[in-house]
Coordinates of C-alpha atoms in Angstrom, one line a residue:
X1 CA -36.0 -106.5 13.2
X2 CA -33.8 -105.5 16.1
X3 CA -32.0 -102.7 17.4
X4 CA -28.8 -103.5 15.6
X5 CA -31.0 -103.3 12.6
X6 CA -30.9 -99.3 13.1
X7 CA -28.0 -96.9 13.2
X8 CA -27.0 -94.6 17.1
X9 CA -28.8 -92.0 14.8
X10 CA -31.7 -93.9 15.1
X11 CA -31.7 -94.9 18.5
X12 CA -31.1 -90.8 19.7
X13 CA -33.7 -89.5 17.6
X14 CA -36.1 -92.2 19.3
X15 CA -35.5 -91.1 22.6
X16 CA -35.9 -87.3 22.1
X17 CA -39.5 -88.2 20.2
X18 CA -40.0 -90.4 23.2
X19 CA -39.4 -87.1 25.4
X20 CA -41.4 -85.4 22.9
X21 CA -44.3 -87.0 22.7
X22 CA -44.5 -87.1 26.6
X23 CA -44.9 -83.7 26.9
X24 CA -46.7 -83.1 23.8
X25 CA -49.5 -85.7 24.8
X26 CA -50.1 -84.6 28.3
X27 CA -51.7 -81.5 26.9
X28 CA -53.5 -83.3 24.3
X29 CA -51.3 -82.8 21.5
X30 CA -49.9 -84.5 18.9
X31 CA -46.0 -83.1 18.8
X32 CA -45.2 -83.2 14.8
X33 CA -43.7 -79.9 15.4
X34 CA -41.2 -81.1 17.9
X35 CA -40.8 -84.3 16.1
X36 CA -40.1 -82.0 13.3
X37 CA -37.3 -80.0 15.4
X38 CA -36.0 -83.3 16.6
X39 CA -35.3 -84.6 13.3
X40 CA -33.9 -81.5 11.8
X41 CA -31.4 -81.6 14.4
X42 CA -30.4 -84.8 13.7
X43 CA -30.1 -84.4 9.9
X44 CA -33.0 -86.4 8.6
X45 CA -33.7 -85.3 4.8
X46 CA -36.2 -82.7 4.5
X47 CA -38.8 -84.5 2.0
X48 CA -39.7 -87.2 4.7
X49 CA -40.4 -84.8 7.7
X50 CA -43.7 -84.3 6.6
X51 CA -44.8 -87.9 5.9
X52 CA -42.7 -89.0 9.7
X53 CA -44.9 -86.1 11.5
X54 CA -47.9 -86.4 10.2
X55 CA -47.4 -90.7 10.9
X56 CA -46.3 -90.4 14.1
X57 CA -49.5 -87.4 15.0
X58 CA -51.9 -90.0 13.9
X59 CA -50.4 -92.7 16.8
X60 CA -50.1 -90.4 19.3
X61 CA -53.6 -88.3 18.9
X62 CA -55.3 -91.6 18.4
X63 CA -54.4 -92.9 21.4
X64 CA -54.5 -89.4 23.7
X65 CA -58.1 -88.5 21.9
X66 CA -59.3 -92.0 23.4
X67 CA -57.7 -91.5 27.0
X68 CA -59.3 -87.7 26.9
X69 CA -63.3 -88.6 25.2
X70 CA -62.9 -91.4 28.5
X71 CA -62.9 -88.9 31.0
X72 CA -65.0 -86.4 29.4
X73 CA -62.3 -83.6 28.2
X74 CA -64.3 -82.8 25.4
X75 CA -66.4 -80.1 24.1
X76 CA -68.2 -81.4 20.7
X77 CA -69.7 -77.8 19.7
X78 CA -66.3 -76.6 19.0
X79 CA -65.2 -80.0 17.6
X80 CA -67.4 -80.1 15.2
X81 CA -67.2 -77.0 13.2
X82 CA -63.3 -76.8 13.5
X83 CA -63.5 -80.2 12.2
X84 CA -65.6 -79.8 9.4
X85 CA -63.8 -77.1 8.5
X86 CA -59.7 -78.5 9.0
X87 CA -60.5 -81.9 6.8
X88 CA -60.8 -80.5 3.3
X89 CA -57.6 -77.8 4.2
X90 CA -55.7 -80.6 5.5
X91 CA -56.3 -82.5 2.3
X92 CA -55.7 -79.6 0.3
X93 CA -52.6 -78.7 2.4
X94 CA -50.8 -82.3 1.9
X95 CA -51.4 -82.4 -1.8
X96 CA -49.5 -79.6 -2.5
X97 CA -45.9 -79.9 -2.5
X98 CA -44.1 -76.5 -1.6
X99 CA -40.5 -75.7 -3.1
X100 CA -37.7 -76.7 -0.7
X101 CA -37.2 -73.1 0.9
X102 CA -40.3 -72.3 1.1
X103 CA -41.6 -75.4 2.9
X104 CA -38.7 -74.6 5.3
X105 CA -39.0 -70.9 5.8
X106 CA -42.9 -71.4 6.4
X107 CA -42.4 -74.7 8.7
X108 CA -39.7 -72.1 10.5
X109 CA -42.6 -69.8 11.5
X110 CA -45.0 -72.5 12.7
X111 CA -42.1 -74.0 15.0
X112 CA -41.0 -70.4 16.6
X113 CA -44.9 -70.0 17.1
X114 CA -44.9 -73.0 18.8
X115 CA -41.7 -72.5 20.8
X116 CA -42.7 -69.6 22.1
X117 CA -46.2 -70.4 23.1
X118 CA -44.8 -73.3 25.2
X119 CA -42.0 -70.7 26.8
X120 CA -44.7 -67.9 27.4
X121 CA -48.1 -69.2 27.1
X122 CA -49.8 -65.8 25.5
X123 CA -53.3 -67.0 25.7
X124 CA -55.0 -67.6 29.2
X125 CA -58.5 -69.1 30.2
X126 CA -61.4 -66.7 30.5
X127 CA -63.3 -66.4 33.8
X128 CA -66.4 -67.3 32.1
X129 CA -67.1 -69.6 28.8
X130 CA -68.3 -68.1 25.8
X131 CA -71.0 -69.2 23.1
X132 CA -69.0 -70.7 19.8
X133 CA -69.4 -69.0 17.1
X134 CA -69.9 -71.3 14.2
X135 CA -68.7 -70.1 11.2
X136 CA -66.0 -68.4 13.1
X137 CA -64.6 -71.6 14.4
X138 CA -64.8 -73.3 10.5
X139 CA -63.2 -70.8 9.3
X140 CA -60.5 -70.9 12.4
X141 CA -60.5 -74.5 11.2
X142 CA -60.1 -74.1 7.6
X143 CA -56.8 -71.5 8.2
X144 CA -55.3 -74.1 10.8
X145 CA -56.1 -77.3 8.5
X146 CA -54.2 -75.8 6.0
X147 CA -51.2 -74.7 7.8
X148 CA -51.4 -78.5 9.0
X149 CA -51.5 -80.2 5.4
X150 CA -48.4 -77.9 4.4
X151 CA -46.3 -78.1 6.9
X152 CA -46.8 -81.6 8.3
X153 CA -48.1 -80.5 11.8
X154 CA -51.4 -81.4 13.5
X155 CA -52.6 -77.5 14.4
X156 CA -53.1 -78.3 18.3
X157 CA -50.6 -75.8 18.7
X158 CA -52.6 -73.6 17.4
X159 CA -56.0 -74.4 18.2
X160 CA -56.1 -74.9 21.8
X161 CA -54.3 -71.3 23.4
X162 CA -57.0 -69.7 20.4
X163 CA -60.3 -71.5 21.5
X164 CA -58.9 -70.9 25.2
X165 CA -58.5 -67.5 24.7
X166 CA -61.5 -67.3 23.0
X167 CA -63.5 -68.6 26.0
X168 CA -64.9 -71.7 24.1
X169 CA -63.8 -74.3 26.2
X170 CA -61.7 -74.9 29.5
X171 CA -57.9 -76.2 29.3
X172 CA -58.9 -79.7 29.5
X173 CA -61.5 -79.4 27.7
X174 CA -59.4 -78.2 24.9
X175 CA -56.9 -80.9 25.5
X176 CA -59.4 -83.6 24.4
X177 CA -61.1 -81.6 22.0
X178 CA -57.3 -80.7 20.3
X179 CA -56.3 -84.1 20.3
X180 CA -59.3 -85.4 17.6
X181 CA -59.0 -82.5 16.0
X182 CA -55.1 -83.3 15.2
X183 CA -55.8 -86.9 14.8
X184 CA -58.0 -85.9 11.4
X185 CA -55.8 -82.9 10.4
X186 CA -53.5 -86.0 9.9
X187 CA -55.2 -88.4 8.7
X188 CA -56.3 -86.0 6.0
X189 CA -52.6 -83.8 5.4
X190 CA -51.3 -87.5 5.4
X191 CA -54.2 -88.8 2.6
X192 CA -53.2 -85.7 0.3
X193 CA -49.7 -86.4 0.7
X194 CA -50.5 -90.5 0.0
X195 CA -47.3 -90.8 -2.6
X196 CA -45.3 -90.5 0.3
X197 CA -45.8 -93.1 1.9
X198 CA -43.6 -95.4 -0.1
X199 CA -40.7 -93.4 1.0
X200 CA -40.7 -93.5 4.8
X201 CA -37.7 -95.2 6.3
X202 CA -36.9 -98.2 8.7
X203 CA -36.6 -96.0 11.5
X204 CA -40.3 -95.2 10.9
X205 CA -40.8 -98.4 13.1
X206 CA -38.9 -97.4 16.3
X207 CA -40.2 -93.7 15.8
X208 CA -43.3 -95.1 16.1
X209 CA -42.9 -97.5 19.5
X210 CA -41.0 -94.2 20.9
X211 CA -44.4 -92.0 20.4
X212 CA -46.6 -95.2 21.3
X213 CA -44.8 -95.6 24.8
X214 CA -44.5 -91.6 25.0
X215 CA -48.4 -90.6 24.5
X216 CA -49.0 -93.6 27.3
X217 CA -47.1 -91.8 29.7
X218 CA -47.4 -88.2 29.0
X219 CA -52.0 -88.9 28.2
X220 CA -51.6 -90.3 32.3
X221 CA -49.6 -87.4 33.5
X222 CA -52.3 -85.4 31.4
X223 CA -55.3 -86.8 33.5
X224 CA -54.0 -87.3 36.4
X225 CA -53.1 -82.9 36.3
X226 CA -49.6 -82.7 36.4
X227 CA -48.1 -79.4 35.1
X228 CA -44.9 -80.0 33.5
X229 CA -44.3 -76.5 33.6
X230 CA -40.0 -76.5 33.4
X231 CA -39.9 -79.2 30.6
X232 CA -42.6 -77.4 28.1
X233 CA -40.5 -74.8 28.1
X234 CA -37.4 -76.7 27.7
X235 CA -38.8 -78.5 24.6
X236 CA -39.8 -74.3 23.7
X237 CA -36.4 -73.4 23.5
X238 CA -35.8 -76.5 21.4
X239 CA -38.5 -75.5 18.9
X240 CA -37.1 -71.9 19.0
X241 CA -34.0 -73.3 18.2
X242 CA -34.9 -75.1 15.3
X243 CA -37.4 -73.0 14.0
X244 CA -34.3 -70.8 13.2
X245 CA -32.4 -73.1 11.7
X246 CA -35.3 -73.8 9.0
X247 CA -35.5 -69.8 8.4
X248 CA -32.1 -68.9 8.4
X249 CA -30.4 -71.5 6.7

């Protein structure tokens, strides 16, 4: 199979996952949501988004979640009750198959949320950490697996800024701790959602070595503390964008 193989559609799609997953993975996330804007833009059917994200979360957060555990950005009493919590909902999440407008109107909200925390970044670190509350963060796990399974997104967008804000862990720590988190949101949104499988595309392929070069990149920028302050919210306007188009379309 070679690049001839797949259409200039293809090819630009690629690259803006590539850019996507770069910035996505250097905060420990997965970046379904802007894979999801990416491919809206570029017209790709709406009953293969979720599959696509959820496929190409499980490549990057796999990868980022082993670069972050390495160097110790991890906090494991906040991983595990979110955790244990996010599988079933996930599960749950990818089995059921939402009407058309609904998927889209609901998929619309999670991407402005996500647009706008990248632009404005409403949550900030406490001066001191807090004790987790268990059932709390289940429950916080539960709400956010769900969300996941539906919509085809991992729920790092929403879990780190909350267990920030919450004082349960530091940003890096919530980097690593996000990452495994997505990586079984996925696994299990992708497992309820098993049927559709069969109907990814070629292009799944290339999507793929876009994300698998991107997370290399963006998990090294990640560790090694770079800020990419300008192009988070660059990729926040983006989301904005689309998110918009889902709702008001």
């Amino acid at each position: 199979m070679t690049l001839d193989y797949f259409s200039l559609n293809d090819l630009i799609t690629a690259l803006f996952i590539f850019l996507g997953a770069v910035i996505y993975s250097s905060v420990g996330h997965g970046g379904a949501s802007s894979y999801i804007a990416i491919m809206s833009f570029m017209g790709t059917p709406t009953q293969i988004i979720k599959p696509i994200g959820l496929s190409l979360n499980i490549i990057v957060s796999s990868i980022a979640s082993y670069r972050f555990v390495k160097h110790r950005f991890l906090n494991p009493s906040v991983l595990i009750p979110v955790v244990i919590g996010s599988i079933p909902a996930a599960f749950i999440g990818g089995l059921i198959d939402l009407p058309s407008s609904l998927f889209r109107l609901l998929l619309g909200f999670v991407l402005l949320f996500a647009g706008l925390q990248l632009i404005f970044n409403f949550f900030h670190q406490r001066n001191e950490l807090q004790k987790v509350n268990f059932i709390l963060a289940f429950f916080l796990g539960g709400g956010i697996g769900l969300v996941s399974g539906l919509t085809g997104t991992g729920g790092g967008i929403f879990l780190s800024p909350l267990i920030i804000f919450l004082g349960w862990t530091t940003i890096r720590e919530a980097s690593g701790t996000a990452s495994i988190f997505i990586l079984c949101n996925s696994l299990a949104g992708l497992a309820g959602n098993f049927s559709s499988i069969g109907h990814l595309p070629p292009s799944i392929f290339l999507y793929s070595i876009a994300v698998l070069m991107g997370v290399l990149i963006g998990t090294h920028l990640g560790i090694k503390q770079l800020n990419p302050d300008s192009l988070r919210k660059v990729l926040g306007v983006v989301l904005i964008i689309a998110a918009l188009k889902f709702i008001l379309t």
